[in-house]
Amino acid sequence: MSSAHIFIFDTTLRDGEQVPGCKLATPQKIELALRLEALGVDIIEAGFPVSSPGDFASVVAISKAVTRPTICALSRAVEGDIKRAAEALQYAKHPRIHTGIGTSDSHIYHKLLSTPEDILERAVRAVKYAKSFVEDVEFYAEDAGRTENEYLARVCEAAIKAGATVLNIPDTTGYCLPEEYGAKIRYLRENVRGIEKVILSTHCHNDLGLATANSIAGVQNGARQIECTINGVGERAGNTSLEEVVMIMRKHPYLNLDTRINTRLLNETSRLVSEAMGMPVQPNKAIVGANAFAHSSGIHQDGVIKRRDTYEIIDPQEVGVDTSSIVLTARSGRAALAYRYKNIGHNLSKMELDEAYQEFLVVADAKKEVNDADLTKILADKKVLAQ
Ligand code: KIV
Ligand code: ZN
């Protein structure tokens, strides 16, 4: 059975850039957009043009510089927003307007001070208006995660009739459980007339740490686009992390879901985004964290030295990391110490290793991590004879 293509919609430059302190200047956005193009993303959400002249200029500049991926611009379901998005996209080879409105009771009654029927009409008007500028119109039902399925299905059906090509089902507040979010996508597939004509998209936030799991549940239930960001940056606890969903689909081929991401560029892209945004990546972050391929306990080190896949499900080179690392701490064993000595040119005999190991434990208890210089000094101080 051939794999289904999952479109990767990167919103690092829009949802990701909304993070306080992560604002990017236009030249930085162009550089990152070109990098996202090289990485192989299908759609780049370049900004929210009506929000500021700077964001408008960035969408124009990215539309000129990037040619393969679709360039998407965000708008609310407001004519002025949509018109501004269309103007910003005028140079895009493949333009998409992303427009939408809140559909949960919380948004309808407390944010928009409106009614479900009025929201439905506004959604239809917005899609039709966007469609007067571009063929490719994505509709988002904001807070779909907390929207009752029956009403959500009515809104989706109306948006399709109005001309939407993609339906975005955001879990805006990161509330859903994976099973619940997957069931929502399945419900829409089974109950919305015309659903087969459009692409269903996931857009999950990470407030409960479930963004990645929810996005995967979404594609397992028929969504064909994942909205995500590099390093999972985004509002509050962030968005779905691009590198995580891509590697999950790659590592589980039986899912039959494929992307065109060049995974060997993931690590470098992560660093570029982190540096440009001044947003450090937590060391234990899956795939791109500094410790993602570092082994420090003796039991794990012994296994990895014998055979990498005893403790690693990803070959580091697959994601652009040179090699796994064996970190020497007070929890390391002789196998790791021998391995690291070998790396710096010393093949220790069993006796030499035993002697060096005793001194190593003293140094390791005093320091967090023992480095190559420490290893050399241990040999010199103890006058261990190295071959
Ligand atoms: O989280 C969300 O609902 C959004 C929409 C604007 C797509 O970012
Ligand atoms: Zn969002």
Short mmCIF file of N, CA, C and O in Angstrom, two decimals, residues 35-142:
data_model
loop_
_atom_site.label_atom_id
_atom_site.label_comp_id
_atom_site.label_asym_id
_atom_site.label_seq_id
_atom_site.Cartn_x
_atom_site.Cartn_y
_atom_site.Cartn_z
N ARG A 35 15.28 28.47 4.48
CA ARG A 35 15.70 27.24 5.14
C ARG A 35 14.54 26.24 5.23
O ARG A 35 14.69 25.04 5.02
N LEU A 36 13.35 26.75 5.51
CA LEU A 36 12.16 25.88 5.58
C LEU A 36 11.86 25.28 4.20
O LEU A 36 11.47 24.13 4.08
N GLU A 37 12.10 26.08 3.17
CA GLU A 37 11.91 25.58 1.80
C GLU A 37 12.90 24.43 1.55
O GLU A 37 12.52 23.36 1.06
N ALA A 38 14.16 24.63 1.93
CA ALA A 38 15.17 23.58 1.75
C ALA A 38 14.82 22.34 2.58
O ALA A 38 15.04 21.20 2.16
N LEU A 39 14.27 22.56 3.75
CA LEU A 39 13.89 21.45 4.63
C LEU A 39 12.80 20.59 3.98
O LEU A 39 12.71 19.40 4.24
N GLY A 40 11.98 21.24 3.15
CA GLY A 40 10.95 20.47 2.43
C GLY A 40 9.53 20.68 2.92
O GLY A 40 8.65 19.87 2.61
N VAL A 41 9.29 21.76 3.69
CA VAL A 41 7.91 21.97 4.14
C VAL A 41 7.03 22.29 2.94
O VAL A 41 7.50 22.82 1.93
N ASP A 42 5.74 21.97 3.04
CA ASP A 42 4.83 22.19 1.91
C ASP A 42 4.22 23.58 1.94
O ASP A 42 3.95 24.16 0.89
N ILE A 43 3.97 24.08 3.16
CA ILE A 43 3.33 25.39 3.28
C ILE A 43 4.08 26.18 4.36
O ILE A 43 4.41 25.63 5.42
N ILE A 44 4.33 27.46 4.06
CA ILE A 44 4.94 28.33 5.07
C ILE A 44 3.91 29.40 5.43
O ILE A 44 3.46 30.15 4.55
N GLU A 45 3.50 29.42 6.70
CA GLU A 45 2.64 30.53 7.12
C GLU A 45 3.58 31.69 7.45
O GLU A 45 4.31 31.67 8.44
N ALA A 46 3.55 32.70 6.60
CA ALA A 46 4.59 33.73 6.66
C ALA A 46 4.24 34.87 7.60
O ALA A 46 5.13 35.64 7.99
N GLY A 47 2.98 35.03 7.99
CA GLY A 47 2.66 36.09 8.92
C GLY A 47 1.18 36.44 8.92
O GLY A 47 0.36 35.73 8.33
N PHE A 48 0.88 37.54 9.60
CA PHE A 48 -0.49 38.03 9.80
C PHE A 48 -0.46 39.47 9.31
O PHE A 48 -0.26 40.40 10.09
N PRO A 49 -0.58 39.67 7.99
CA PRO A 49 -0.27 40.97 7.38
C PRO A 49 -0.96 42.19 7.99
O PRO A 49 -0.36 43.25 8.09
N VAL A 50 -2.23 42.03 8.43
CA VAL A 50 -2.91 43.22 8.95
C VAL A 50 -2.36 43.63 10.32
O VAL A 50 -2.58 44.74 10.77
N SER A 51 -1.63 42.72 10.97
CA SER A 51 -1.21 43.01 12.35
C SER A 51 -0.20 44.15 12.46
O SER A 51 -0.22 44.89 13.43
N SER A 52 0.66 44.32 11.46
CA SER A 52 1.62 45.44 11.51
C SER A 52 2.25 45.63 10.14
O SER A 52 2.31 44.67 9.35
N PRO A 53 2.73 46.85 9.84
CA PRO A 53 3.39 47.07 8.54
C PRO A 53 4.60 46.14 8.38
O PRO A 53 4.88 45.66 7.28
N GLY A 54 5.29 45.86 9.49
CA GLY A 54 6.46 44.98 9.42
C GLY A 54 6.07 43.57 9.00
O GLY A 54 6.76 42.93 8.19
N ASP A 55 4.97 43.08 9.56
CA ASP A 55 4.54 41.72 9.22
C ASP A 55 4.07 41.67 7.76
O ASP A 55 4.35 40.70 7.05
N PHE A 56 3.40 42.74 7.34
CA PHE A 56 2.96 42.82 5.94
C PHE A 56 4.20 42.74 5.03
O PHE A 56 4.25 41.94 4.07
N ALA A 57 5.22 43.55 5.35
CA ALA A 57 6.44 43.59 4.52
C ALA A 57 7.12 42.22 4.49
O ALA A 57 7.65 41.79 3.46
N SER A 58 7.08 41.52 5.62
CA SER A 58 7.73 40.20 5.66
C SER A 58 7.01 39.21 4.74
O SER A 58 7.65 38.43 4.04
N VAL A 59 5.67 39.27 4.74
CA VAL A 59 4.93 38.33 3.88
C VAL A 59 5.22 38.65 2.41
O VAL A 59 5.43 37.74 1.59
N VAL A 60 5.30 39.94 2.07
CA VAL A 60 5.63 40.32 0.69
C VAL A 60 7.03 39.78 0.33
O VAL A 60 7.21 39.13 -0.71
N ALA A 61 7.99 40.02 1.22
CA ALA A 61 9.38 39.63 0.93
C ALA A 61 9.51 38.11 0.81
O ALA A 61 10.20 37.60 -0.09
N ILE A 62 8.85 37.38 1.68
CA ILE A 62 8.92 35.91 1.62
C ILE A 62 8.24 35.41 0.35
O ILE A 62 8.72 34.49 -0.31
N SER A 63 7.14 36.05 -0.01
CA SER A 63 6.43 35.65 -1.25
C SER A 63 7.33 35.80 -2.47
O SER A 63 7.23 35.02 -3.42
N LYS A 64 8.21 36.81 -2.44
CA LYS A 64 9.11 37.02 -3.58
C LYS A 64 10.28 36.03 -3.54
O LYS A 64 10.74 35.55 -4.57
N ALA A 65 10.77 35.74 -2.32
CA ALA A 65 12.01 34.96 -2.20
C ALA A 65 11.81 33.45 -2.30
O ALA A 65 12.70 32.72 -2.73
N VAL A 66 10.64 32.98 -1.88
CA VAL A 66 10.43 31.53 -1.77
C VAL A 66 9.44 31.09 -2.85
O VAL A 66 8.36 31.66 -2.96
N THR A 67 9.82 30.08 -3.63
CA THR A 67 8.96 29.76 -4.77
C THR A 67 8.26 28.39 -4.70
O THR A 67 7.16 28.25 -5.20
N ARG A 68 8.92 27.37 -4.12
CA ARG A 68 8.27 26.05 -4.16
C ARG A 68 7.08 25.90 -3.21
O ARG A 68 5.99 25.56 -3.65
N PRO A 69 7.24 26.18 -1.90
CA PRO A 69 6.11 25.96 -1.01
C PRO A 69 4.99 27.00 -1.22
O PRO A 69 5.23 28.08 -1.74
N THR A 70 3.80 26.61 -0.78
CA THR A 70 2.69 27.56 -0.73
C THR A 70 3.02 28.59 0.35
O THR A 70 3.51 28.22 1.42
N ILE A 71 2.73 29.86 0.07
CA ILE A 71 2.91 30.89 1.10
C ILE A 71 1.53 31.29 1.60
O ILE A 71 0.64 31.62 0.82
N CYS A 72 1.38 31.21 2.92
CA CYS A 72 0.08 31.42 3.54
C CYS A 72 0.12 32.67 4.42
O CYS A 72 1.13 32.95 5.06
N ALA A 73 -0.99 33.42 4.40
CA ALA A 73 -1.09 34.60 5.28
C ALA A 73 -2.36 34.48 6.10
O ALA A 73 -3.41 34.10 5.59
N LEU A 74 -2.24 34.84 7.38
CA LEU A 74 -3.37 34.70 8.31
C LEU A 74 -4.26 35.94 8.29
O LEU A 74 -3.79 37.07 8.07
N SER A 75 -5.54 35.72 8.53
CA SER A 75 -6.48 36.85 8.70
C SER A 75 -7.60 36.40 9.61
O SER A 75 -7.87 35.20 9.71
N ARG A 76 -8.24 37.36 10.27
CA ARG A 76 -9.49 37.02 10.96
C ARG A 76 -10.59 37.02 9.90
O ARG A 76 -10.34 37.40 8.75
N ALA A 77 -11.80 36.66 10.30
CA ALA A 77 -12.92 36.66 9.34
C ALA A 77 -13.46 38.08 9.19
O ALA A 77 -14.61 38.38 9.49
N VAL A 78 -12.57 38.94 8.75
CA VAL A 78 -12.86 40.37 8.66
C VAL A 78 -12.37 40.83 7.29
O VAL A 78 -11.23 40.52 6.90
N GLU A 79 -13.19 41.61 6.57
CA GLU A 79 -12.82 41.99 5.19
C GLU A 79 -11.46 42.67 5.11
O GLU A 79 -10.65 42.36 4.25
N GLY A 80 -11.24 43.63 6.02
CA GLY A 80 -9.98 44.39 5.99
C GLY A 80 -8.77 43.47 6.13
O GLY A 80 -7.74 43.64 5.45
N ASP A 81 -8.87 42.49 7.02
CA ASP A 81 -7.77 41.53 7.24
C ASP A 81 -7.51 40.72 5.97
O ASP A 81 -6.36 40.50 5.57
N ILE A 82 -8.63 40.27 5.38
CA ILE A 82 -8.51 39.36 4.23
C ILE A 82 -7.90 40.11 3.04
O ILE A 82 -7.01 39.61 2.34
N LYS A 83 -8.35 41.36 2.86
CA LYS A 83 -7.84 42.18 1.75
C LYS A 83 -6.34 42.42 1.92
O LYS A 83 -5.56 42.30 0.98
N ARG A 84 -5.96 42.73 3.15
CA ARG A 84 -4.53 42.98 3.44
C ARG A 84 -3.70 41.70 3.19
O ARG A 84 -2.59 41.77 2.67
N ALA A 85 -4.26 40.57 3.58
CA ALA A 85 -3.55 39.29 3.35
C ALA A 85 -3.36 39.06 1.85
O ALA A 85 -2.27 38.69 1.39
N ALA A 86 -4.42 39.34 1.08
CA ALA A 86 -4.34 39.15 -0.37
C ALA A 86 -3.29 40.08 -0.98
O ALA A 86 -2.50 39.67 -1.86
N GLU A 87 -3.24 41.32 -0.49
CA GLU A 87 -2.24 42.28 -1.02
C GLU A 87 -0.82 41.79 -0.71
O GLU A 87 0.07 41.84 -1.56
N ALA A 88 -0.65 41.29 0.51
CA ALA A 88 0.70 40.84 0.91
C ALA A 88 1.14 39.62 0.09
O ALA A 88 2.33 39.40 -0.12
N LEU A 89 0.16 38.86 -0.38
CA LEU A 89 0.48 37.62 -1.11
C LEU A 89 0.58 37.83 -2.63
O LEU A 89 0.73 36.86 -3.37
N GLN A 90 0.49 39.09 -3.07
CA GLN A 90 0.37 39.30 -4.53
C GLN A 90 1.54 38.73 -5.34
O GLN A 90 1.37 38.40 -6.50
N TYR A 91 2.73 38.60 -4.71
CA TYR A 91 3.87 38.06 -5.48
C TYR A 91 4.08 36.56 -5.26
O TYR A 91 5.00 35.97 -5.83
N ALA A 92 3.23 35.96 -4.43
CA ALA A 92 3.44 34.52 -4.13
C ALA A 92 3.07 33.67 -5.33
O ALA A 92 2.06 33.90 -5.99
N LYS A 93 3.92 32.69 -5.60
CA LYS A 93 3.64 31.78 -6.72
C LYS A 93 2.45 30.88 -6.37
O LYS A 93 1.61 30.60 -7.22
N HIS A 94 2.41 30.45 -5.11
CA HIS A 94 1.29 29.61 -4.65
C HIS A 94 0.73 30.27 -3.39
O HIS A 94 1.14 29.93 -2.27
N PRO A 95 -0.20 31.22 -3.54
CA PRO A 95 -0.72 31.92 -2.35
C PRO A 95 -1.88 31.19 -1.68
O PRO A 95 -2.67 30.52 -2.34
N ARG A 96 -1.94 31.31 -0.36
CA ARG A 96 -3.10 30.77 0.38
C ARG A 96 -3.50 31.79 1.45
O ARG A 96 -2.66 32.28 2.19
N ILE A 97 -4.80 32.06 1.51
CA ILE A 97 -5.31 32.90 2.62
C ILE A 97 -5.89 31.97 3.67
O ILE A 97 -6.65 31.06 3.37
N HIS A 98 -5.51 32.23 4.92
CA HIS A 98 -5.95 31.43 6.06
C HIS A 98 -6.87 32.33 6.88
O HIS A 98 -6.41 33.29 7.49
N THR A 99 -8.15 32.05 6.82
CA THR A 99 -9.09 32.91 7.54
C THR A 99 -9.99 32.08 8.42
O THR A 99 -10.21 30.89 8.15
N GLY A 100 -10.53 32.68 9.47
CA GLY A 100 -11.38 31.89 10.34
C GLY A 100 -11.91 32.67 11.52
O GLY A 100 -11.66 33.88 11.67
N ILE A 101 -12.60 31.94 12.39
CA ILE A 101 -13.32 32.58 13.50
C ILE A 101 -13.54 31.55 14.60
O ILE A 101 -13.55 30.34 14.32
N GLY A 102 -13.70 32.02 15.84
CA GLY A 102 -13.93 31.11 16.98
C GLY A 102 -15.27 30.41 16.89
O GLY A 102 -16.28 31.04 16.56
N THR A 103 -15.28 29.13 17.20
CA THR A 103 -16.53 28.36 17.08
C THR A 103 -16.99 27.72 18.40
O THR A 103 -18.07 27.14 18.45
N SER A 104 -16.16 27.80 19.44
CA SER A 104 -16.58 27.19 20.71
C SER A 104 -17.56 28.16 21.40
O SER A 104 -17.55 29.37 21.12
N ASP A 105 -18.36 27.64 22.32
CA ASP A 105 -19.28 28.51 23.07
C ASP A 105 -18.49 29.63 23.75
O ASP A 105 -18.92 30.77 23.78
N SER A 106 -17.35 29.25 24.31
CA SER A 106 -16.54 30.25 25.00
C SER A 106 -16.18 31.41 24.07
O SER A 106 -16.31 32.59 24.42
N HIS A 107 -15.75 31.08 22.85
CA HIS A 107 -15.39 32.14 21.90
C HIS A 107 -16.62 32.88 21.39
O HIS A 107 -16.62 34.10 21.28
N ILE A 108 -17.67 32.11 21.05
CA ILE A 108 -18.86 32.74 20.47
C ILE A 108 -19.50 33.72 21.46
O ILE A 108 -19.76 34.88 21.13
N TYR A 109 -19.72 33.25 22.69
CA TYR A 109 -20.48 34.09 23.62
C TYR A 109 -19.62 35.08 24.40
O TYR A 109 -20.05 36.18 24.70
N HIS A 110 -18.38 34.68 24.72
CA HIS A 110 -17.59 35.54 25.61
C HIS A 110 -16.55 36.39 24.90
O HIS A 110 -16.17 37.45 25.37
N LYS A 111 -16.05 35.90 23.76
CA LYS A 111 -15.05 36.71 23.04
C LYS A 111 -15.72 37.52 21.93
O LYS A 111 -15.52 38.72 21.81
N LEU A 112 -16.53 36.83 21.14
CA LEU A 112 -17.12 37.51 19.97
C LEU A 112 -18.49 38.12 20.29
O LEU A 112 -19.04 38.85 19.47
N LEU A 113 -19.04 37.84 21.48
CA LEU A 113 -20.33 38.37 21.93
C LEU A 113 -21.37 38.19 20.83
O LEU A 113 -22.02 39.14 20.39
N SER A 114 -21.47 36.96 20.37
CA SER A 114 -22.28 36.70 19.19
C SER A 114 -23.16 35.47 19.40
O SER A 114 -23.40 35.04 20.54
N THR A 115 -23.66 34.91 18.31
CA THR A 115 -24.50 33.70 18.37
C THR A 115 -23.95 32.69 17.35
O THR A 115 -23.29 33.08 16.38
N PRO A 116 -24.25 31.40 17.53
CA PRO A 116 -23.75 30.40 16.59
C PRO A 116 -24.18 30.68 15.14
O PRO A 116 -23.37 30.52 14.22
N GLU A 117 -25.41 31.16 14.93
CA GLU A 117 -25.87 31.41 13.55
C GLU A 117 -25.10 32.56 12.93
O GLU A 117 -24.71 32.51 11.76
N ASP A 118 -24.86 33.60 13.71
CA ASP A 118 -24.11 34.74 13.19
C ASP A 118 -22.67 34.33 12.83
O ASP A 118 -22.14 34.72 11.79
N ILE A 119 -22.06 33.50 13.68
CA ILE A 119 -20.68 33.04 13.43
C ILE A 119 -20.63 32.25 12.13
O ILE A 119 -19.71 32.42 11.30
N LEU A 120 -21.63 31.40 11.94
CA LEU A 120 -21.67 30.59 10.72
C LEU A 120 -21.73 31.50 9.47
O LEU A 120 -21.00 31.29 8.50
N GLU A 121 -22.57 32.52 9.55
CA GLU A 121 -22.67 33.45 8.40
C GLU A 121 -21.36 34.19 8.17
O GLU A 121 -20.92 34.38 7.04
N ARG A 122 -20.74 34.62 9.27
CA ARG A 122 -19.46 35.34 9.13
C ARG A 122 -18.38 34.45 8.52
O ARG A 122 -17.54 34.90 7.74
N ALA A 123 -18.41 33.17 8.91
CA ALA A 123 -17.42 32.23 8.37
C ALA A 123 -17.60 32.10 6.86
O ALA A 123 -16.64 32.18 6.09
N VAL A 124 -18.84 31.96 6.44
CA VAL A 124 -19.13 31.80 5.01
C VAL A 124 -18.72 33.06 4.24
O VAL A 124 -18.06 32.98 3.19
N ARG A 125 -19.10 34.22 4.78
CA ARG A 125 -18.73 35.49 4.11
C ARG A 125 -17.22 35.61 3.96
O ARG A 125 -16.70 36.01 2.92
N ALA A 126 -16.50 35.23 5.03
CA ALA A 126 -15.03 35.37 5.00
C ALA A 126 -14.42 34.46 3.93
O ALA A 126 -13.55 34.88 3.16
N VAL A 127 -14.88 33.22 3.88
CA VAL A 127 -14.31 32.29 2.90
C VAL A 127 -14.62 32.78 1.49
O VAL A 127 -13.73 32.81 0.61
N LYS A 128 -15.86 33.23 1.27
CA LYS A 128 -16.22 33.70 -0.08
C LYS A 128 -15.38 34.91 -0.47
O LYS A 128 -14.92 35.03 -1.61
N TYR A 129 -15.18 35.80 0.48
CA TYR A 129 -14.39 37.00 0.18
C TYR A 129 -12.93 36.63 -0.13
O TYR A 129 -12.36 37.10 -1.11
N ALA A 130 -12.37 35.73 0.69
CA ALA A 130 -10.98 35.29 0.44
C ALA A 130 -10.89 34.63 -0.93
O ALA A 130 -9.91 34.81 -1.67
N LYS A 131 -11.91 33.89 -1.27
CA LYS A 131 -11.94 33.16 -2.55
C LYS A 131 -11.98 34.13 -3.74
O LYS A 131 -11.60 33.76 -4.85
N SER A 132 -12.42 35.36 -3.50
CA SER A 132 -12.44 36.33 -4.60
C SER A 132 -11.01 36.79 -4.94
O SER A 132 -10.78 37.40 -5.96
N PHE A 133 -10.05 36.47 -4.05
CA PHE A 133 -8.65 36.86 -4.31
C PHE A 133 -7.78 35.67 -4.73
O PHE A 133 -6.91 35.81 -5.57
N VAL A 134 -7.97 34.55 -4.04
CA VAL A 134 -7.10 33.39 -4.32
C VAL A 134 -7.94 32.12 -4.39
O VAL A 134 -9.03 32.05 -3.80
N GLU A 135 -7.40 31.13 -5.08
CA GLU A 135 -8.10 29.85 -5.21
C GLU A 135 -8.00 29.04 -3.91
O GLU A 135 -8.93 28.37 -3.48
N ASP A 136 -6.82 29.12 -3.29
CA ASP A 136 -6.52 28.27 -2.13
C ASP A 136 -6.89 29.01 -0.83
O ASP A 136 -6.19 29.94 -0.41
N VAL A 137 -7.98 28.60 -0.21
CA VAL A 137 -8.44 29.26 1.01
C VAL A 137 -8.55 28.22 2.13
O VAL A 137 -9.25 27.22 2.00
N GLU A 138 -7.83 28.50 3.21
CA GLU A 138 -7.91 27.61 4.37
C GLU A 138 -8.79 28.28 5.42
O GLU A 138 -8.59 29.45 5.76
N PHE A 139 -9.74 27.53 5.95
CA PHE A 139 -10.62 28.06 6.98
C PHE A 139 -10.25 27.45 8.33
O PHE A 139 -10.09 26.23 8.44
N TYR A 140 -10.09 28.28 9.37
CA TYR A 140 -9.85 27.73 10.71
C TYR A 140 -11.05 27.98 11.62
O TYR A 140 -11.63 29.07 11.62
N ALA A 141 -11.43 26.94 12.35
CA ALA A 141 -12.50 27.04 13.34
C ALA A 141 -11.79 27.16 14.68
O ALA A 141 -11.48 26.15 15.32
N GLU A 142 -11.52 28.40 15.09
CA GLU A 142 -10.69 28.58 16.29
C GLU A 142 -11.36 27.93 17.51
O GLU A 142 -12.57 27.99 17.68
#
